[in-house]
């Protein structure tokens, strides 16, 4: 099932593909997923049969979307080949890498808006008075541990890239597994931290500190949650690449790993902004 | 296909007459037609809602009177705005761009054809999701700006309102995927010698549009994700108790919302530039200045958003600053308008349907632009905000843009279909459209004291609203003429040559109508200053430098790079 080494490898010298069934299926899956999620209110599905239907739509939609995305990734597809082109100012960056950079540029704005929203409501509330909205149990240590975990995983991705370039399959798989493990550790650490905060007791927060407690908890959970979702997506991609790498892919073809590395570094850098904003200041 | 390489092997592209073709195609021309067709469907959807609104406004009414109840009216107004701005206007432009941009720059397709198909299907399904929202209680009913705290469950508990927000999120996904694709394509896949300065103006406007989209829609996505979280998970960003929550929404929304105005207008400007050049037989006056002005507007569009917030609690100093940037952004537009007018003056005008629509668009845009300057002035805005002055102004700008894009459909119709539309019916369409447009929107300037978003107003203004309603139905029915004309001509029209327009100068007119699947047989090249087609041997020879054609041809693979 491993896709051919080059996307355009066919019986002929070169062949451009024009058909793929997966885009429409991905979109249909996304439609079902979101329709299902629309049945959620205040953290749980609406009551009665309708709630069950919404849950079913959500689950089946997620399965369809994910399956179709994987299938689309594995489908051998030859896009147009750039042979004779004016490319200023991106002559040195090939298409997929440029596409990744451009996507990340939009992601910068997404996180920028989240961070801006946080700063805006915090200033509106009073920058220092903000601390009264946060329980003493919210300490920097879990965030600090997570900072080291993510930084290390960025390092292991670079090792994976070099291993692919130098055609050392065991180092490649090993460093991808290390990346995956560090990412999972990040999420577990975060889950433990959140679980703890949800159930803090005290005079100031008798019902714990969850998403609806106050504006500080809302910004904390949502902004770091969006980041956590980015980590989770990255882990899915890592898992996919581990699967391919263990069957011998990427040897001498380190570009896919580099493109993923760009994303992974970006997620790392975002955390370097979130950590001081939500744990120290 | 190599035998049994994979169960997931790419299927061959089915014939265009089969239904299957349109579900699996990734070709930019097919996807472009799908976009154009779907966007016209949403034009009808949003248009029917507008006619419902205009019918309700025939006379001033109390709640419960007339065709629509209060909540139904709010839904109709909100959905009309959202559908027209997001699901009709931009996708129509993106549809034209999908078809035309690769042809204009000399590329065989967009950089990532499957992602292109994906962005179309995400667009279609996001629109369907919007449609479903009407069946989940009520759809979103807080206006297209979705202001907080009206948008949170306390005030809008319906699940359908959540679905509307999701529909926008899915649409944003489509826009982001499409934007990445267009940016990569236009920057990396232009024919050799086609520098940015030489690039056709329509492609220029699309390049700037997709860059603006990339950043503006990311800000909208943030706003929508926060809103979804407030609605689904119970976070408190926009709750009444939130410090600055309502103001936060306006910042996030209008940081997106003002660039959005240029996002929908720039492609129209590009069509105007192309059509003016073709139908006057003259290159646009001050071409480089025109491009520089557009780049300036694209950048500055991210620094004017607070002029939508003059009636909020932001400080007067900030308001004044944003008044200055807003008045400032009208200056490059003045330059563009004068460039277009001088092109007319110096050229030899042919009054065909595409030209009529685009000339009409220029006239309407001038009116829309001037009336907008009033709103950009803080003091005048205090008076005009929340009235029909605003409604009239932005319809002159937005639907003025639509006018140019409709002209674009007529302009490229022979390229799309290989057949000519009926010129007489095209002119009938324009006459009905232009009269209907002005009958619909101009009275709103006169009756500007009508409060926005509600259907009760001073009864002395009723005659103006009745004129507007008549104009609305005239404008709507003009599209029946267009649909009939285009449908009939697509099958039975006169056959069109590669270039049915005498003075068309861009590359899409050098290939047959419709173009072959991969656009060009040879390699388009501009290095000699004008378009020529090189064969494979020449390209090989030139790109390997020394060594001669024969040696290079024998070593075919070296310069082929694999692309996603």
GROMACS .gro file of C-alpha atoms in nm, chain A residues 1-24 26-28 30-44 46 54 69-100 102-103 105-107 109-110 113-114 116-118 120-122 124-125 130 211-215 217-223 226 253 255-256, chain B residues 1-2 5-14 23-27 108-115 117-118 121-122 125-126 128-129 132 136 153 157-159 162-163 166-167 169-170 176 179-180 183-184 186-196 211 214-216 218-219 221-223 225-226 229-238 242-245 247-248 251-252 255 517-518 523-525 527 534 536 538-540 542-543 559-564:
model
  220
    1UNK     CA    1   0.000   0.000   0.000
    2UNK     CA    2   0.297   0.233   0.018
    3UNK     CA    3   0.254   0.503  -0.243
    4UNK     CA    4   0.514   0.506  -0.517
    5UNK     CA    5   0.832   0.692  -0.443
    6UNK     CA    6   0.744   0.968  -0.682
    7UNK     CA    7   0.391   1.091  -0.716
    8UNK     CA    8   0.405   1.093  -1.094
    9UNK     CA    9   0.553   0.748  -1.141
   10UNK     CA   10   0.351   0.566  -1.403
   11UNK     CA   11   0.405   0.345  -1.702
   12UNK     CA   12   0.482   0.655  -1.907
   13UNK     CA   13   0.751   0.906  -1.838
   14UNK     CA   14   0.516   1.166  -1.694
   15UNK     CA   15   0.145   1.184  -1.634
   16UNK     CA   16  -0.068   1.450  -1.481
   17UNK     CA   17  -0.372   1.338  -1.291
   18UNK     CA   18  -0.699   1.526  -1.308
   19UNK     CA   19  -0.940   1.322  -1.103
   20UNK     CA   20  -0.975   1.244  -0.735
   21UNK     CA   21  -1.281   1.134  -0.548
   22UNK     CA   22  -1.151   1.230  -0.204
   23UNK     CA   23  -1.206   1.607  -0.192
   24UNK     CA   24  -1.584   1.573  -0.209
   26UNK     CA   25  -1.360   1.506   0.292
   27UNK     CA   26  -1.599   1.798   0.256
   28UNK     CA   27  -1.906   1.580   0.309
   30UNK     CA   28  -1.672   1.789   0.753
   31UNK     CA   29  -2.035   1.880   0.687
   32UNK     CA   30  -2.159   1.586   0.895
   33UNK     CA   31  -1.908   1.654   1.173
   34UNK     CA   32  -2.013   2.015   1.215
   35UNK     CA   33  -2.382   1.935   1.186
   36UNK     CA   34  -2.335   1.683   1.465
   37UNK     CA   35  -2.141   1.928   1.680
   38UNK     CA   36  -2.418   2.187   1.642
   39UNK     CA   37  -2.623   1.972   1.881
   40UNK     CA   38  -2.390   2.055   2.170
   41UNK     CA   39  -2.492   2.317   2.424
   42UNK     CA   40  -2.311   2.399   2.748
   43UNK     CA   41  -2.072   2.111   2.702
   44UNK     CA   42  -2.321   1.830   2.635
   46UNK     CA   43  -2.918   1.826   2.372
   54UNK     CA   44  -2.631   1.464   1.668
   69UNK     CA   45  -0.797   1.261   0.440
   70UNK     CA   46  -0.572   0.958   0.489
   71UNK     CA   47  -0.690   0.809   0.160
   72UNK     CA   48  -0.627   1.140  -0.017
   73UNK     CA   49  -0.277   1.153   0.127
   74UNK     CA   50  -0.202   0.801   0.009
   75UNK     CA   51  -0.350   0.849  -0.336
   76UNK     CA   52  -0.080   0.883  -0.599
   77UNK     CA   53  -0.153   1.210  -0.769
   78UNK     CA   54   0.059   1.403  -1.014
   79UNK     CA   55   0.001   1.775  -1.007
   80UNK     CA   56   0.131   2.017  -1.265
   81UNK     CA   57   0.508   2.019  -1.296
   82UNK     CA   58   0.683   2.353  -1.279
   83UNK     CA   59   0.941   2.357  -1.553
   84UNK     CA   60   0.956   2.693  -1.719
   85UNK     CA   61   0.839   2.962  -1.487
   86UNK     CA   62   0.893   3.308  -1.345
   87UNK     CA   63   0.891   3.268  -0.969
   88UNK     CA   64   0.995   3.587  -0.806
   89UNK     CA   65   1.030   3.612  -0.508
   90UNK     CA   66   0.999   3.240  -0.432
   91UNK     CA   67   1.229   3.078  -0.687
   92UNK     CA   68   1.420   2.887  -0.420
   93UNK     CA   69   1.119   2.747  -0.235
   94UNK     CA   70   0.931   2.464  -0.402
   95UNK     CA   71   0.551   2.462  -0.418
   96UNK     CA   72   0.460   2.246  -0.122
   97UNK     CA   73   0.698   2.422   0.111
   98UNK     CA   74   0.572   2.763   0.001
   99UNK     CA   75   0.217   2.639   0.055
  100UNK     CA   76   0.310   2.534   0.408
  102UNK     CA   77   0.164   3.054   0.353
  103UNK     CA   78  -0.066   2.838   0.561
  105UNK     CA   79   0.123   3.275   0.800
  106UNK     CA   80  -0.254   3.251   0.832
  107UNK     CA   81  -0.215   3.044   1.148
  109UNK     CA   82  -0.297   3.557   1.250
  110UNK     CA   83  -0.530   3.301   1.408
  113UNK     CA   84  -0.616   3.712   1.728
  114UNK     CA   85  -0.654   3.473   2.021
  116UNK     CA   86  -0.493   3.977   2.117
  117UNK     CA   87  -0.836   3.883   2.252
  118UNK     CA   88  -0.675   3.763   2.575
  120UNK     CA   89  -0.782   4.291   2.533
  121UNK     CA   90  -1.014   4.140   2.793
  122UNK     CA   91  -0.737   4.130   3.050
  124UNK     CA   92  -1.046   4.567   3.018
  125UNK     CA   93  -1.070   4.376   3.344
  130UNK     CA   94  -0.677   3.946   3.675
  211UNK     CA   95  -1.432   2.699   3.129
  212UNK     CA   96  -1.735   2.887   3.260
  213UNK     CA   97  -1.596   3.000   3.594
  214UNK     CA   98  -1.479   3.341   3.475
  215UNK     CA   99  -1.319   3.522   3.184
  217UNK     CA  100  -1.050   3.057   3.297
  218UNK     CA  101  -1.224   3.093   2.959
  219UNK     CA  102  -0.922   3.252   2.793
  220UNK     CA  103  -0.682   3.006   2.956
  221UNK     CA  104  -0.863   2.691   2.851
  222UNK     CA  105  -0.962   2.807   2.506
  223UNK     CA  106  -0.627   2.952   2.398
  226UNK     CA  107  -0.651   2.562   2.054
  253UNK     CA  108   1.322   1.218   0.042
  255UNK     CA  109   1.087   1.705   0.218
  256UNK     CA  110   0.765   1.573   0.372
  282UNK     CA  111  -0.134   0.356  -1.474
  283UNK     CA  112   0.113   0.096  -1.363
  286UNK     CA  113   0.036   0.004  -0.799
  287UNK     CA  114  -0.231   0.085  -0.551
  288UNK     CA  115  -0.596   0.033  -0.489
  289UNK     CA  116  -0.601   0.406  -0.449
  290UNK     CA  117  -0.471   0.473  -0.798
  291UNK     CA  118  -0.598   0.797  -0.945
  292UNK     CA  119  -0.895   0.741  -1.173
  293UNK     CA  120  -0.890   0.879  -1.524
  294UNK     CA  121  -1.097   1.191  -1.571
  295UNK     CA  122  -1.442   1.093  -1.705
  304UNK     CA  123  -1.763   1.500  -0.865
  305UNK     CA  124  -1.405   1.385  -0.922
  306UNK     CA  125  -1.255   1.661  -1.133
  307UNK     CA  126  -0.961   1.861  -1.007
  308UNK     CA  127  -0.906   2.058  -1.326
  389UNK     CA  128  -0.141   2.417  -1.676
  390UNK     CA  129  -0.340   2.416  -1.355
  391UNK     CA  130  -0.323   2.550  -1.001
  392UNK     CA  131  -0.032   2.429  -0.788
  393UNK     CA  132  -0.244   2.186  -0.585
  394UNK     CA  133  -0.534   2.064  -0.801
  395UNK     CA  134  -0.686   1.836  -0.539
  396UNK     CA  135  -0.681   2.110  -0.278
  398UNK     CA  136  -1.133   2.071  -0.566
  399UNK     CA  137  -1.136   2.045  -0.187
  402UNK     CA  138  -1.645   2.115  -0.204
  403UNK     CA  139  -1.588   2.275   0.136
  406UNK     CA  140  -2.102   2.194   0.183
  407UNK     CA  141  -2.063   2.504   0.399
  409UNK     CA  142  -2.558   2.341   0.250
  410UNK     CA  143  -2.484   2.360   0.622
  413UNK     CA  144  -2.978   2.315   0.716
  417UNK     CA  145  -3.300   2.360   1.341
  434UNK     CA  146  -2.706   3.140   2.365
  438UNK     CA  147  -3.046   2.978   2.200
  439UNK     CA  148  -3.139   2.812   1.871
  440UNK     CA  149  -2.915   2.529   1.747
  443UNK     CA  150  -2.474   2.756   1.602
  444UNK     CA  151  -2.495   2.578   1.267
  447UNK     CA  152  -2.021   2.646   1.178
  448UNK     CA  153  -2.115   2.710   0.817
  450UNK     CA  154  -1.611   2.818   0.985
  451UNK     CA  155  -1.631   2.562   0.705
  457UNK     CA  156  -0.777   2.924   0.350
  460UNK     CA  157  -0.582   3.108  -0.071
  461UNK     CA  158  -0.275   2.892  -0.012
  464UNK     CA  159  -0.077   3.237  -0.368
  465UNK     CA  160   0.154   2.945  -0.445
  467UNK     CA  161   0.065   3.296  -0.888
  468UNK     CA  162   0.402   3.335  -0.722
  469UNK     CA  163   0.560   3.016  -0.854
  470UNK     CA  164   0.398   2.916  -1.182
  471UNK     CA  165   0.396   3.218  -1.410
  472UNK     CA  166   0.528   3.172  -1.762
  473UNK     CA  167   0.896   3.255  -1.795
  474UNK     CA  168   0.939   3.627  -1.847
  475UNK     CA  169   0.600   3.714  -1.696
  476UNK     CA  170   0.727   3.935  -1.417
  477UNK     CA  171   0.483   4.069  -1.161
  492UNK     CA  172  -0.333   3.762   0.028
  495UNK     CA  173  -0.543   3.470   0.397
  496UNK     CA  174  -0.500   3.714   0.685
  497UNK     CA  175  -0.849   3.858   0.716
  499UNK     CA  176  -0.782   3.394   0.987
  500UNK     CA  177  -0.900   3.675   1.214
  502UNK     CA  178  -1.183   3.223   1.213
  503UNK     CA  179  -1.055   3.325   1.554
  504UNK     CA  180  -1.374   3.522   1.619
  506UNK     CA  181  -1.398   2.974   1.709
  507UNK     CA  182  -1.434   3.186   2.020
  510UNK     CA  183  -1.677   2.790   2.219
  511UNK     CA  184  -1.906   3.038   2.395
  512UNK     CA  185  -2.205   2.866   2.237
  513UNK     CA  186  -2.093   2.504   2.279
  514UNK     CA  187  -1.865   2.486   2.579
  515UNK     CA  188  -1.980   2.778   2.788
  516UNK     CA  189  -1.674   3.002   2.780
  517UNK     CA  190  -1.749   3.363   2.868
  518UNK     CA  191  -1.576   3.584   2.612
  519UNK     CA  192  -1.888   3.750   2.477
  523UNK     CA  193  -1.737   3.980   3.021
  524UNK     CA  194  -1.525   4.294   3.045
  525UNK     CA  195  -1.512   4.440   2.697
  526UNK     CA  196  -1.672   4.134   2.539
  528UNK     CA  197  -1.618   4.553   2.198
  529UNK     CA  198  -1.387   4.254   2.151
  532UNK     CA  199  -1.258   4.445   1.689
  533UNK     CA  200  -1.221   4.087   1.574
  536UNK     CA  201  -1.040   4.351   1.153
  798UNK     CA  202  -0.758   2.009  -2.061
  799UNK     CA  203  -0.398   2.111  -1.999
  804UNK     CA  204   0.552   2.626  -2.298
  805UNK     CA  205   0.422   2.984  -2.277
  806UNK     CA  206   0.709   3.228  -2.263
  808UNK     CA  207   1.118   3.645  -2.227
  815UNK     CA  208   0.830   2.712  -2.696
  817UNK     CA  209   0.994   2.091  -2.524
  819UNK     CA  210   1.391   2.442  -2.674
  820UNK     CA  211   1.294   2.456  -2.310
  821UNK     CA  212   1.527   2.169  -2.226
  823UNK     CA  213   1.768   2.671  -2.262
  824UNK     CA  214   1.725   2.552  -1.908
  840UNK     CA  215   1.483   1.971  -1.457
  841UNK     CA  216   1.151   1.810  -1.377
  842UNK     CA  217   1.081   1.868  -1.017
  843UNK     CA  218   0.813   1.680  -0.838
  844UNK     CA  219   0.533   1.896  -0.709
  845UNK     CA  220   0.255   1.812  -0.467
   0.00000   0.00000   0.00000
